[in-house]
mmCIF file with all atom_site columns, C-alpha atoms and ligand atoms in Angstrom:
data_model
loop_
_atom_site.group_PDB
_atom_site.id
_atom_site.type_symbol
_atom_site.label_atom_id
_atom_site.label_alt_id
_atom_site.label_comp_id
_atom_site.label_asym_id
_atom_site.label_entity_id
_atom_site.label_seq_id
_atom_site.pdbx_PDB_ins_code
_atom_site.Cartn_x
_atom_site.Cartn_y
_atom_site.Cartn_z
_atom_site.occupancy
_atom_site.B_iso_or_equiv
_atom_site.pdbx_formal_charge
_atom_site.auth_seq_id
_atom_site.auth_comp_id
_atom_site.auth_asym_id
_atom_site.auth_atom_id
_atom_site.pdbx_PDB_model_num
ATOM   1   C  CA  . MET A 1 1   ? 39.456 -26.565 -7.115  1.00 0.00 ? 1   MET A CA  1
ATOM   2   C  CA  . PRO A 1 2   ? 40.839 -23.229 -8.372  1.00 0.00 ? 2   PRO A CA  1
ATOM   3   C  CA  . ALA A 1 3   ? 41.719 -22.894 -12.105 1.00 0.00 ? 3   ALA A CA  1
ATOM   4   C  CA  . THR A 1 4   ? 45.350 -22.172 -11.269 1.00 0.00 ? 4   THR A CA  1
ATOM   5   C  CA  . LYS A 1 5   ? 46.751 -23.838 -8.289  1.00 0.00 ? 5   LYS A CA  1
ATOM   6   C  CA  . PRO A 1 6   ? 49.379 -22.033 -6.272  1.00 0.00 ? 6   PRO A CA  1
ATOM   7   C  CA  . PRO A 1 7   ? 52.895 -23.408 -6.893  1.00 0.00 ? 7   PRO A CA  1
ATOM   8   C  CA  . ARG A 1 8   ? 53.619 -26.296 -4.583  1.00 0.00 ? 8   ARG A CA  1
ATOM   9   C  CA  . ARG A 1 9   ? 56.966 -27.594 -3.603  1.00 0.00 ? 9   ARG A CA  1
ATOM   10  C  CA  . LEU A 1 10  ? 57.367 -31.348 -3.388  1.00 0.00 ? 10  LEU A CA  1
ATOM   11  C  CA  . VAL A 1 11  ? 60.758 -32.707 -2.745  1.00 0.00 ? 11  VAL A CA  1
ATOM   12  C  CA  . LEU A 1 12  ? 61.880 -36.212 -3.289  1.00 0.00 ? 12  LEU A CA  1
ATOM   13  C  CA  . ALA A 1 13  ? 61.618 -38.040 0.049   1.00 0.00 ? 13  ALA A CA  1
ATOM   14  C  CA  . ALA A 1 14  ? 64.987 -39.872 -0.289  1.00 0.00 ? 14  ALA A CA  1
ATOM   15  C  CA  . ALA A 1 15  ? 66.818 -36.515 -0.649  1.00 0.00 ? 15  ALA A CA  1
ATOM   16  C  CA  . ALA A 1 16  ? 64.875 -35.012 2.245   1.00 0.00 ? 16  ALA A CA  1
ATOM   17  C  CA  . ALA A 1 17  ? 65.521 -38.009 4.536   1.00 0.00 ? 17  ALA A CA  1
ATOM   18  C  CA  . SER A 1 18  ? 69.268 -37.729 4.092   1.00 0.00 ? 18  SER A CA  1
ATOM   19  C  CA  . ALA A 1 19  ? 69.137 -34.085 5.063   1.00 0.00 ? 19  ALA A CA  1
ATOM   20  C  CA  . ALA A 1 20  ? 67.009 -34.463 8.119   1.00 0.00 ? 20  ALA A CA  1
ATOM   21  C  CA  . SER A 1 21  ? 68.550 -34.137 11.629  1.00 0.00 ? 21  SER A CA  1
ATOM   22  C  CA  . VAL A 1 22  ? 66.144 -36.768 12.869  1.00 0.00 ? 22  VAL A CA  1
ATOM   23  C  CA  . ALA A 1 23  ? 67.168 -40.132 11.288  1.00 0.00 ? 23  ALA A CA  1
ATOM   24  C  CA  . TRP A 1 24  ? 63.956 -41.007 9.374   1.00 0.00 ? 24  TRP A CA  1
ATOM   25  C  CA  . PRO A 1 25  ? 63.921 -44.550 8.048   1.00 0.00 ? 25  PRO A CA  1
ATOM   26  C  CA  . ALA A 1 26  ? 64.127 -44.720 4.252   1.00 0.00 ? 26  ALA A CA  1
ATOM   27  C  CA  . LEU A 1 27  ? 60.703 -44.177 2.753   1.00 0.00 ? 27  LEU A CA  1
ATOM   28  C  CA  . ALA A 1 28  ? 59.778 -46.982 0.481   1.00 0.00 ? 28  ALA A CA  1
ATOM   29  C  CA  . SER A 1 29  ? 59.108 -46.021 -3.105  1.00 0.00 ? 29  SER A CA  1
ATOM   30  C  CA  . SER A 1 30  ? 55.850 -48.011 -3.087  1.00 0.00 ? 30  SER A CA  1
ATOM   31  C  CA  . ARG A 1 31  ? 52.727 -46.146 -2.277  1.00 0.00 ? 31  ARG A CA  1
ATOM   32  C  CA  . ARG A 1 32  ? 51.875 -45.326 1.346   1.00 0.00 ? 32  ARG A CA  1
ATOM   33  C  CA  . THR A 1 33  ? 48.575 -45.609 3.164   1.00 0.00 ? 33  THR A CA  1
ATOM   34  C  CA  . VAL A 1 34  ? 46.965 -42.230 3.812   1.00 0.00 ? 34  VAL A CA  1
ATOM   35  C  CA  . LEU A 1 35  ? 45.981 -41.304 7.375   1.00 0.00 ? 35  LEU A CA  1
ATOM   36  C  CA  . PRO A 1 36  ? 42.330 -42.301 7.929   1.00 0.00 ? 36  PRO A CA  1
ATOM   37  C  CA  . SER A 1 37  ? 39.990 -39.353 7.257   1.00 0.00 ? 37  SER A CA  1
ATOM   38  C  CA  . MET A 1 38  ? 38.167 -38.310 10.354  1.00 0.00 ? 38  MET A CA  1
ATOM   39  C  CA  . THR A 1 39  ? 35.938 -35.438 11.483  1.00 0.00 ? 39  THR A CA  1
ATOM   40  C  CA  . ASP A 1 40  ? 37.010 -32.584 13.687  1.00 0.00 ? 40  ASP A CA  1
ATOM   41  C  CA  . GLY A 1 41  ? 35.009 -34.011 16.627  1.00 0.00 ? 41  GLY A CA  1
ATOM   42  C  CA  . PRO A 1 42  ? 33.476 -31.794 19.258  1.00 0.00 ? 42  PRO A CA  1
ATOM   43  C  CA  . PHE A 1 43  ? 36.698 -30.263 20.686  1.00 0.00 ? 43  PHE A CA  1
ATOM   44  C  CA  . TYR A 1 44  ? 38.445 -28.543 17.685  1.00 0.00 ? 44  TYR A CA  1
ATOM   45  C  CA  . PRO A 1 45  ? 39.097 -25.109 19.121  1.00 0.00 ? 45  PRO A CA  1
ATOM   46  C  CA  . PRO A 1 46  ? 37.371 -22.435 17.025  1.00 0.00 ? 46  PRO A CA  1
ATOM   47  C  CA  . ARG A 1 47  ? 39.586 -19.853 15.428  1.00 0.00 ? 47  ARG A CA  1
ATOM   48  C  CA  . ARG A 1 48  ? 37.671 -16.949 17.085  1.00 0.00 ? 48  ARG A CA  1
ATOM   49  C  CA  . TRP A 1 49  ? 38.342 -18.510 20.442  1.00 0.00 ? 49  TRP A CA  1
ATOM   50  C  CA  . ARG A 1 50  ? 41.979 -19.138 19.617  1.00 0.00 ? 50  ARG A CA  1
ATOM   51  C  CA  . ALA A 1 51  ? 42.357 -15.528 18.596  1.00 0.00 ? 51  ALA A CA  1
ATOM   52  C  CA  . ARG A 1 52  ? 42.111 -14.531 22.262  1.00 0.00 ? 52  ARG A CA  1
ATOM   53  C  CA  . GLU A 1 53  ? 45.367 -16.290 23.060  1.00 0.00 ? 53  GLU A CA  1
ATOM   54  C  CA  . THR A 1 54  ? 48.828 -15.893 21.571  1.00 0.00 ? 54  THR A CA  1
ATOM   55  C  CA  . ASP A 1 55  ? 50.473 -19.093 22.687  1.00 0.00 ? 55  ASP A CA  1
ATOM   56  C  CA  . TRP A 1 56  ? 49.497 -21.729 20.128  1.00 0.00 ? 56  TRP A CA  1
ATOM   57  C  CA  . ASP A 1 57  ? 52.995 -22.774 19.126  1.00 0.00 ? 57  ASP A CA  1
ATOM   58  C  CA  . ALA A 1 58  ? 54.423 -26.219 18.578  1.00 0.00 ? 58  ALA A CA  1
ATOM   59  C  CA  . ASP A 1 59  ? 55.252 -26.686 22.255  1.00 0.00 ? 59  ASP A CA  1
ATOM   60  C  CA  . LEU A 1 60  ? 52.109 -27.598 24.062  1.00 0.00 ? 60  LEU A CA  1
ATOM   61  C  CA  . THR A 1 61  ? 53.872 -28.294 27.343  1.00 0.00 ? 61  THR A CA  1
ATOM   62  C  CA  . ARG A 1 62  ? 54.804 -24.755 28.179  1.00 0.00 ? 62  ARG A CA  1
ATOM   63  C  CA  . VAL A 1 63  ? 52.254 -22.032 28.451  1.00 0.00 ? 63  VAL A CA  1
ATOM   64  C  CA  . GLN A 1 64  ? 52.990 -18.338 29.151  1.00 0.00 ? 64  GLN A CA  1
ATOM   65  C  CA  . ARG A 1 65  ? 50.138 -16.577 31.010  1.00 0.00 ? 65  ARG A CA  1
ATOM   66  C  CA  . GLY A 1 66  ? 51.246 -13.001 31.618  1.00 0.00 ? 66  GLY A CA  1
ATOM   67  C  CA  . THR A 1 67  ? 54.370 -13.232 33.713  1.00 0.00 ? 67  THR A CA  1
ATOM   68  C  CA  . GLN A 1 68  ? 53.621 -16.831 34.602  1.00 0.00 ? 68  GLN A CA  1
ATOM   69  C  CA  . ALA A 1 69  ? 55.447 -19.689 32.849  1.00 0.00 ? 69  ALA A CA  1
ATOM   70  C  CA  . LEU A 1 70  ? 53.495 -22.890 33.422  1.00 0.00 ? 70  LEU A CA  1
ATOM   71  C  CA  . VAL A 1 71  ? 54.513 -26.483 32.602  1.00 0.00 ? 71  VAL A CA  1
ATOM   72  C  CA  . ALA A 1 72  ? 52.102 -29.197 31.604  1.00 0.00 ? 72  ALA A CA  1
ATOM   73  C  CA  . ARG A 1 73  ? 51.388 -32.145 33.782  1.00 0.00 ? 73  ARG A CA  1
ATOM   74  C  CA  . GLY A 1 74  ? 51.788 -35.616 32.202  1.00 0.00 ? 74  GLY A CA  1
ATOM   75  C  CA  . GLU A 1 75  ? 54.499 -37.431 30.365  1.00 0.00 ? 75  GLU A CA  1
ATOM   76  C  CA  . HIS A 1 76  ? 56.148 -35.126 27.865  1.00 0.00 ? 76  HIS A CA  1
ATOM   77  C  CA  . LEU A 1 77  ? 56.445 -36.445 24.305  1.00 0.00 ? 77  LEU A CA  1
ATOM   78  C  CA  . ALA A 1 78  ? 58.537 -35.257 21.390  1.00 0.00 ? 78  ALA A CA  1
ATOM   79  C  CA  . LEU A 1 79  ? 56.453 -35.835 18.333  1.00 0.00 ? 79  LEU A CA  1
ATOM   80  C  CA  . ASP A 1 80  ? 58.585 -35.631 15.165  1.00 0.00 ? 80  ASP A CA  1
ATOM   81  C  CA  . ALA A 1 81  ? 56.308 -35.744 12.159  1.00 0.00 ? 81  ALA A CA  1
ATOM   82  C  CA  . LEU A 1 82  ? 57.033 -35.891 8.437   1.00 0.00 ? 82  LEU A CA  1
ATOM   83  C  CA  . VAL A 1 83  ? 54.376 -34.644 6.075   1.00 0.00 ? 83  VAL A CA  1
ATOM   84  C  CA  . VAL A 1 84  ? 54.425 -36.853 3.008   1.00 0.00 ? 84  VAL A CA  1
ATOM   85  C  CA  . ASP A 1 85  ? 51.870 -37.800 0.393   1.00 0.00 ? 85  ASP A CA  1
ATOM   86  C  CA  . ALA A 1 86  ? 50.808 -41.264 -0.717  1.00 0.00 ? 86  ALA A CA  1
ATOM   87  C  CA  . ALA A 1 87  ? 53.357 -41.203 -3.525  1.00 0.00 ? 87  ALA A CA  1
ATOM   88  C  CA  . GLY A 1 88  ? 56.179 -40.609 -1.063  1.00 0.00 ? 88  GLY A CA  1
ATOM   89  C  CA  . ARG A 1 89  ? 56.841 -36.977 -1.746  1.00 0.00 ? 89  ARG A CA  1
ATOM   90  C  CA  . VAL A 1 90  ? 57.476 -34.731 1.314   1.00 0.00 ? 90  VAL A CA  1
ATOM   91  C  CA  . ILE A 1 91  ? 55.442 -31.522 1.451   1.00 0.00 ? 91  ILE A CA  1
ATOM   92  C  CA  . ASP A 1 92  ? 56.975 -28.256 2.445   1.00 0.00 ? 92  ASP A CA  1
ATOM   93  C  CA  . GLY A 1 93  ? 54.853 -25.534 4.053   1.00 0.00 ? 93  GLY A CA  1
ATOM   94  C  CA  . ALA A 1 94  ? 51.927 -27.673 5.236   1.00 0.00 ? 94  ALA A CA  1
ATOM   95  C  CA  . GLU A 1 95  ? 49.962 -26.147 8.102   1.00 0.00 ? 95  GLU A CA  1
ATOM   96  C  CA  . VAL A 1 96  ? 49.819 -28.841 10.777  1.00 0.00 ? 96  VAL A CA  1
ATOM   97  C  CA  . GLU A 1 97  ? 47.554 -28.527 13.835  1.00 0.00 ? 97  GLU A CA  1
ATOM   98  C  CA  . ILE A 1 98  ? 47.236 -30.918 16.785  1.00 0.00 ? 98  ILE A CA  1
ATOM   99  C  CA  . TRP A 1 99  ? 44.888 -30.928 19.691  1.00 0.00 ? 99  TRP A CA  1
ATOM   100 C  CA  . GLN A 1 100 ? 44.197 -33.303 22.591  1.00 0.00 ? 100 GLN A CA  1
ATOM   101 C  CA  . CYS A 1 101 ? 42.987 -33.444 26.110  1.00 0.00 ? 101 CYS A CA  1
ATOM   102 C  CA  . ASP A 1 102 ? 45.276 -32.568 28.942  1.00 0.00 ? 102 ASP A CA  1
ATOM   103 C  CA  . ALA A 1 103 ? 46.653 -34.980 31.598  1.00 0.00 ? 103 ALA A CA  1
ATOM   104 C  CA  . LEU A 1 104 ? 43.428 -34.715 33.544  1.00 0.00 ? 104 LEU A CA  1
ATOM   105 C  CA  . ALA A 1 105 ? 41.472 -35.828 30.394  1.00 0.00 ? 105 ALA A CA  1
ATOM   106 C  CA  . ALA A 1 106 ? 40.025 -32.323 29.846  1.00 0.00 ? 106 ALA A CA  1
ATOM   107 C  CA  . TYR A 1 107 ? 39.853 -30.684 26.445  1.00 0.00 ? 107 TYR A CA  1
ATOM   108 C  CA  . HIS A 1 108 ? 40.614 -26.972 26.215  1.00 0.00 ? 108 HIS A CA  1
ATOM   109 C  CA  . HIS A 1 109 ? 37.673 -25.616 24.354  1.00 0.00 ? 109 HIS A CA  1
ATOM   110 C  CA  . PRO A 1 110 ? 35.037 -22.852 24.951  1.00 0.00 ? 110 PRO A CA  1
ATOM   111 C  CA  . ASP A 1 111 ? 32.367 -25.491 25.469  1.00 0.00 ? 111 ASP A CA  1
ATOM   112 C  CA  . VAL A 1 112 ? 34.293 -27.032 28.350  1.00 0.00 ? 112 VAL A CA  1
ATOM   113 C  CA  . ASN A 1 113 ? 33.478 -24.950 31.422  1.00 0.00 ? 113 ASN A CA  1
ATOM   114 C  CA  . PRO A 1 114 ? 36.706 -24.584 33.361  1.00 0.00 ? 114 PRO A CA  1
ATOM   115 C  CA  . ALA A 1 115 ? 34.590 -24.062 36.600  1.00 0.00 ? 115 ALA A CA  1
ATOM   116 C  CA  . SER A 1 116 ? 33.082 -27.543 36.226  1.00 0.00 ? 116 SER A CA  1
ATOM   117 C  CA  . ALA A 1 117 ? 36.051 -29.383 34.697  1.00 0.00 ? 117 ALA A CA  1
ATOM   118 C  CA  . ARG A 1 118 ? 39.454 -29.949 36.276  1.00 0.00 ? 118 ARG A CA  1
ATOM   119 C  CA  . THR A 1 119 ? 41.892 -28.709 33.802  1.00 0.00 ? 119 THR A CA  1
ATOM   120 C  CA  . ASP A 1 120 ? 45.625 -28.352 33.592  1.00 0.00 ? 120 ASP A CA  1
ATOM   121 C  CA  . PRO A 1 121 ? 46.396 -24.649 32.957  1.00 0.00 ? 121 PRO A CA  1
ATOM   122 C  CA  . GLY A 1 122 ? 49.951 -25.626 32.082  1.00 0.00 ? 122 GLY A CA  1
ATOM   123 C  CA  . PHE A 1 123 ? 48.841 -27.582 28.975  1.00 0.00 ? 123 PHE A CA  1
ATOM   124 C  CA  . GLN A 1 124 ? 48.196 -25.617 25.845  1.00 0.00 ? 124 GLN A CA  1
ATOM   125 C  CA  . GLY A 1 125 ? 45.599 -28.017 24.382  1.00 0.00 ? 125 GLY A CA  1
ATOM   126 C  CA  . PHE A 1 126 ? 46.184 -26.940 20.806  1.00 0.00 ? 126 PHE A CA  1
ATOM   127 C  CA  . GLY A 1 127 ? 49.309 -26.226 18.770  1.00 0.00 ? 127 GLY A CA  1
ATOM   128 C  CA  . ALA A 1 128 ? 50.190 -25.349 15.172  1.00 0.00 ? 128 ALA A CA  1
ATOM   129 C  CA  . ALA A 1 129 ? 53.304 -25.208 13.089  1.00 0.00 ? 129 ALA A CA  1
ATOM   130 C  CA  . PRO A 1 130 ? 54.268 -25.422 9.398   1.00 0.00 ? 130 PRO A CA  1
ATOM   131 C  CA  . SER A 1 131 ? 56.343 -28.282 7.910   1.00 0.00 ? 131 SER A CA  1
ATOM   132 C  CA  . ASP A 1 132 ? 59.824 -27.259 6.821   1.00 0.00 ? 132 ASP A CA  1
ATOM   133 C  CA  . ALA A 1 133 ? 61.520 -27.602 3.400   1.00 0.00 ? 133 ALA A CA  1
ATOM   134 C  CA  . GLN A 1 134 ? 62.049 -31.307 4.195   1.00 0.00 ? 134 GLN A CA  1
ATOM   135 C  CA  . GLY A 1 135 ? 58.357 -31.817 5.315   1.00 0.00 ? 135 GLY A CA  1
ATOM   136 C  CA  . ARG A 1 136 ? 59.381 -32.040 8.967   1.00 0.00 ? 136 ARG A CA  1
ATOM   137 C  CA  . VAL A 1 137 ? 57.543 -30.564 11.933  1.00 0.00 ? 137 VAL A CA  1
ATOM   138 C  CA  . ARG A 1 138 ? 58.255 -31.136 15.613  1.00 0.00 ? 138 ARG A CA  1
ATOM   139 C  CA  . PHE A 1 139 ? 55.691 -30.798 18.394  1.00 0.00 ? 139 PHE A CA  1
ATOM   140 C  CA  . ARG A 1 140 ? 56.342 -31.143 22.091  1.00 0.00 ? 140 ARG A CA  1
ATOM   141 C  CA  . THR A 1 141 ? 53.249 -32.357 23.806  1.00 0.00 ? 141 THR A CA  1
ATOM   142 C  CA  . ILE A 1 142 ? 52.196 -35.031 26.362  1.00 0.00 ? 142 ILE A CA  1
ATOM   143 C  CA  . ARG A 1 143 ? 51.576 -38.714 25.784  1.00 0.00 ? 143 ARG A CA  1
ATOM   144 C  CA  . PRO A 1 144 ? 47.835 -38.849 25.203  1.00 0.00 ? 144 PRO A CA  1
ATOM   145 C  CA  . VAL A 1 145 ? 45.711 -40.220 28.012  1.00 0.00 ? 145 VAL A CA  1
ATOM   146 C  CA  . PRO A 1 146 ? 42.342 -42.017 27.817  1.00 0.00 ? 146 PRO A CA  1
ATOM   147 C  CA  . TYR A 1 147 ? 39.335 -39.797 27.519  1.00 0.00 ? 147 TYR A CA  1
ATOM   148 C  CA  . PRO A 1 148 ? 35.964 -41.170 28.806  1.00 0.00 ? 148 PRO A CA  1
ATOM   149 C  CA  . GLY A 1 149 ? 34.825 -43.549 26.076  1.00 0.00 ? 149 GLY A CA  1
ATOM   150 C  CA  . ARG A 1 150 ? 37.954 -43.088 23.956  1.00 0.00 ? 150 ARG A CA  1
ATOM   151 C  CA  . THR A 1 151 ? 41.404 -44.634 23.775  1.00 0.00 ? 151 THR A CA  1
ATOM   152 C  CA  . PRO A 1 152 ? 44.333 -42.301 23.914  1.00 0.00 ? 152 PRO A CA  1
ATOM   153 C  CA  . HIS A 1 153 ? 44.609 -40.188 20.779  1.00 0.00 ? 153 HIS A CA  1
ATOM   154 C  CA  . ILE A 1 154 ? 45.898 -36.953 19.293  1.00 0.00 ? 154 ILE A CA  1
ATOM   155 C  CA  . HIS A 1 155 ? 43.814 -35.106 16.725  1.00 0.00 ? 155 HIS A CA  1
ATOM   156 C  CA  . VAL A 1 156 ? 45.693 -33.747 13.672  1.00 0.00 ? 156 VAL A CA  1
ATOM   157 C  CA  . LYS A 1 157 ? 44.610 -31.439 10.833  1.00 0.00 ? 157 LYS A CA  1
ATOM   158 C  CA  . LEU A 1 158 ? 46.824 -30.611 7.818   1.00 0.00 ? 158 LEU A CA  1
ATOM   159 C  CA  . ARG A 1 159 ? 46.276 -27.964 5.200   1.00 0.00 ? 159 ARG A CA  1
ATOM   160 C  CA  . HIS A 1 160 ? 48.204 -27.305 1.930   1.00 0.00 ? 160 HIS A CA  1
ATOM   161 C  CA  . ALA A 1 161 ? 47.274 -26.318 -1.603  1.00 0.00 ? 161 ALA A CA  1
ATOM   162 C  CA  . ALA A 1 162 ? 48.463 -29.783 -2.771  1.00 0.00 ? 162 ALA A CA  1
ATOM   163 C  CA  . PHE A 1 163 ? 45.764 -31.698 -0.945  1.00 0.00 ? 163 PHE A CA  1
ATOM   164 C  CA  . GLY A 1 164 ? 43.417 -29.111 0.679   1.00 0.00 ? 164 GLY A CA  1
ATOM   165 C  CA  . GLU A 1 165 ? 42.551 -30.074 4.228   1.00 0.00 ? 165 GLU A CA  1
ATOM   166 C  CA  . TRP A 1 166 ? 42.939 -33.495 5.831   1.00 0.00 ? 166 TRP A CA  1
ATOM   167 C  CA  . THR A 1 167 ? 41.850 -34.415 9.368   1.00 0.00 ? 167 THR A CA  1
ATOM   168 C  CA  . SER A 1 168 ? 42.744 -37.558 11.303  1.00 0.00 ? 168 SER A CA  1
ATOM   169 C  CA  . GLN A 1 169 ? 43.788 -38.939 14.631  1.00 0.00 ? 169 GLN A CA  1
ATOM   170 C  CA  . LEU A 1 170 ? 46.997 -40.441 15.981  1.00 0.00 ? 170 LEU A CA  1
ATOM   171 C  CA  . PHE A 1 171 ? 46.800 -43.425 18.259  1.00 0.00 ? 171 PHE A CA  1
ATOM   172 C  CA  . LEU A 1 172 ? 49.317 -45.288 20.450  1.00 0.00 ? 172 LEU A CA  1
ATOM   173 C  CA  . ALA A 1 173 ? 50.489 -48.534 18.896  1.00 0.00 ? 173 ALA A CA  1
ATOM   174 C  CA  . GLY A 1 174 ? 49.652 -51.434 21.202  1.00 0.00 ? 174 GLY A CA  1
ATOM   175 C  CA  . ASP A 1 175 ? 47.522 -49.542 23.712  1.00 0.00 ? 175 ASP A CA  1
ATOM   176 C  CA  . PRO A 1 176 ? 45.018 -51.926 25.318  1.00 0.00 ? 176 PRO A CA  1
ATOM   177 C  CA  . GLY A 1 177 ? 42.237 -49.360 24.939  1.00 0.00 ? 177 GLY A CA  1
ATOM   178 C  CA  . ASN A 1 178 ? 42.467 -49.443 21.142  1.00 0.00 ? 178 ASN A CA  1
ATOM   179 C  CA  . GLU A 1 179 ? 40.432 -52.621 20.706  1.00 0.00 ? 179 GLU A CA  1
ATOM   180 C  CA  . ARG A 1 180 ? 37.487 -51.098 22.714  1.00 0.00 ? 180 ARG A CA  1
ATOM   181 C  CA  . ASP A 1 181 ? 37.544 -47.768 20.776  1.00 0.00 ? 181 ASP A CA  1
ATOM   182 C  CA  . PHE A 1 182 ? 34.750 -47.256 18.272  1.00 0.00 ? 182 PHE A CA  1
ATOM   183 C  CA  . LEU A 1 183 ? 36.873 -45.403 15.844  1.00 0.00 ? 183 LEU A CA  1
ATOM   184 C  CA  . TRP A 1 184 ? 39.868 -47.677 15.931  1.00 0.00 ? 184 TRP A CA  1
ATOM   185 C  CA  . ARG A 1 185 ? 37.584 -50.667 15.454  1.00 0.00 ? 185 ARG A CA  1
ATOM   186 C  CA  . GLN A 1 186 ? 36.407 -49.187 12.209  1.00 0.00 ? 186 GLN A CA  1
ATOM   187 C  CA  . LEU A 1 187 ? 39.934 -49.077 10.764  1.00 0.00 ? 187 LEU A CA  1
ATOM   188 C  CA  . GLY A 1 188 ? 41.523 -51.780 8.651   1.00 0.00 ? 188 GLY A CA  1
ATOM   189 C  CA  . ALA A 1 189 ? 45.060 -52.889 9.276   1.00 0.00 ? 189 ALA A CA  1
ATOM   190 C  CA  . PRO A 1 190 ? 46.706 -50.430 6.777   1.00 0.00 ? 190 PRO A CA  1
ATOM   191 C  CA  . ALA A 1 191 ? 44.811 -47.434 8.280   1.00 0.00 ? 191 ALA A CA  1
ATOM   192 C  CA  . ARG A 1 192 ? 45.699 -48.526 11.794  1.00 0.00 ? 192 ARG A CA  1
ATOM   193 C  CA  . ALA A 1 193 ? 49.399 -48.723 10.826  1.00 0.00 ? 193 ALA A CA  1
ATOM   194 C  CA  . ALA A 1 194 ? 49.150 -45.319 9.318   1.00 0.00 ? 194 ALA A CA  1
ATOM   195 C  CA  . ALA A 1 195 ? 47.579 -43.754 12.432  1.00 0.00 ? 195 ALA A CA  1
ATOM   196 C  CA  . ALA A 1 196 ? 49.460 -45.657 15.278  1.00 0.00 ? 196 ALA A CA  1
ATOM   197 C  CA  . MET A 1 197 ? 52.530 -44.013 16.782  1.00 0.00 ? 197 MET A CA  1
ATOM   198 C  CA  . LEU A 1 198 ? 55.324 -46.165 18.129  1.00 0.00 ? 198 LEU A CA  1
ATOM   199 C  CA  . LEU A 1 199 ? 56.548 -44.415 21.282  1.00 0.00 ? 199 LEU A CA  1
ATOM   200 C  CA  . GLN A 1 200 ? 60.120 -44.890 22.475  1.00 0.00 ? 200 GLN A CA  1
ATOM   201 C  CA  . PRO A 1 201 ? 61.654 -43.770 25.767  1.00 0.00 ? 201 PRO A CA  1
ATOM   202 C  CA  . ALA A 1 202 ? 63.423 -40.384 25.584  1.00 0.00 ? 202 ALA A CA  1
ATOM   203 C  CA  . GLY A 1 203 ? 66.028 -38.874 27.872  1.00 0.00 ? 203 GLY A CA  1
ATOM   204 C  CA  . GLY A 1 204 ? 66.858 -35.301 28.653  1.00 0.00 ? 204 GLY A CA  1
ATOM   205 C  CA  . ASP A 1 205 ? 65.071 -31.924 28.482  1.00 0.00 ? 205 ASP A CA  1
ATOM   206 C  CA  . GLY A 1 206 ? 62.170 -33.309 30.672  1.00 0.00 ? 206 GLY A CA  1
ATOM   207 C  CA  . LEU A 1 207 ? 61.050 -35.627 27.866  1.00 0.00 ? 207 LEU A CA  1
ATOM   208 C  CA  . ARG A 1 208 ? 59.730 -39.040 28.741  1.00 0.00 ? 208 ARG A CA  1
ATOM   209 C  CA  . TRP A 1 209 ? 58.805 -40.247 25.232  1.00 0.00 ? 209 TRP A CA  1
ATOM   210 C  CA  . GLN A 1 210 ? 59.662 -39.642 21.663  1.00 0.00 ? 210 GLN A CA  1
ATOM   211 C  CA  . THR A 1 211 ? 58.205 -40.769 18.316  1.00 0.00 ? 211 THR A CA  1
ATOM   212 C  CA  . GLN A 1 212 ? 58.667 -40.275 14.590  1.00 0.00 ? 212 GLN A CA  1
ATOM   213 C  CA  . HIS A 1 213 ? 55.567 -40.507 12.627  1.00 0.00 ? 213 HIS A CA  1
ATOM   214 C  CA  . ALA A 1 214 ? 54.773 -39.961 8.901   1.00 0.00 ? 214 ALA A CA  1
ATOM   215 C  CA  . LEU A 1 215 ? 51.632 -38.001 8.362   1.00 0.00 ? 215 LEU A CA  1
ATOM   216 C  CA  . VAL A 1 216 ? 50.496 -39.382 5.000   1.00 0.00 ? 216 VAL A CA  1
ATOM   217 C  CA  . VAL A 1 217 ? 48.081 -37.238 3.006   1.00 0.00 ? 217 VAL A CA  1
ATOM   218 C  CA  . PRO A 1 218 ? 46.505 -37.866 -0.354  1.00 0.00 ? 218 PRO A CA  1
ATOM   219 C  CA  . ASP A 1 219 ? 48.555 -37.098 -3.501  1.00 0.00 ? 219 ASP A CA  1
HETATM 220 FE FE1 . LIG B 2 .   ? 39.272 -36.496 20.910  1.00 0.00 ? 1   LIG B FE1 1
#
């Protein structure tokens, strides 16, 4: 921990929620359960590998390769996230990263040989964006699919001076694969609730699903 921490901006959640274009449910004043802490796993794309590409934005469903504009296979999902700490304060300027396998259940990672794995070149695999002044960040991605031995999930990593680095995974609420998943089975009910996204049908702009999910980090 540095002797002098950089200034951090924490805004009262109630004020932020009223300003948000997405209608967030009122955040309770009681303490919130933090996302369960998890490891990077084997498929976190290394920075050096990512440096070779330029398209790592918050839209994982559209990939520009030279003059080619590719679109991801799978069911497109709008993931509206709110970065908030356990005390209910939203966090401005958190670095938020997500990564997941594509619709063919292949991760995009240097250790995955594209010659031996069927991959979807239209899926970005990894995306990053900062939370805004109200703690919000929106990703466009695909509804996660099962990966051999795993229930559908999206990896998430957050960084900010207020809490350092926090890594977790987001699951699909009610997915039948959850009860067979070794990581899900280790989680208690509050951690499951913190990590399970509730998907709702979406219309327009090629979206099939939408969700609003609070990414709760330690305070
Ligand atoms: Fe994974």
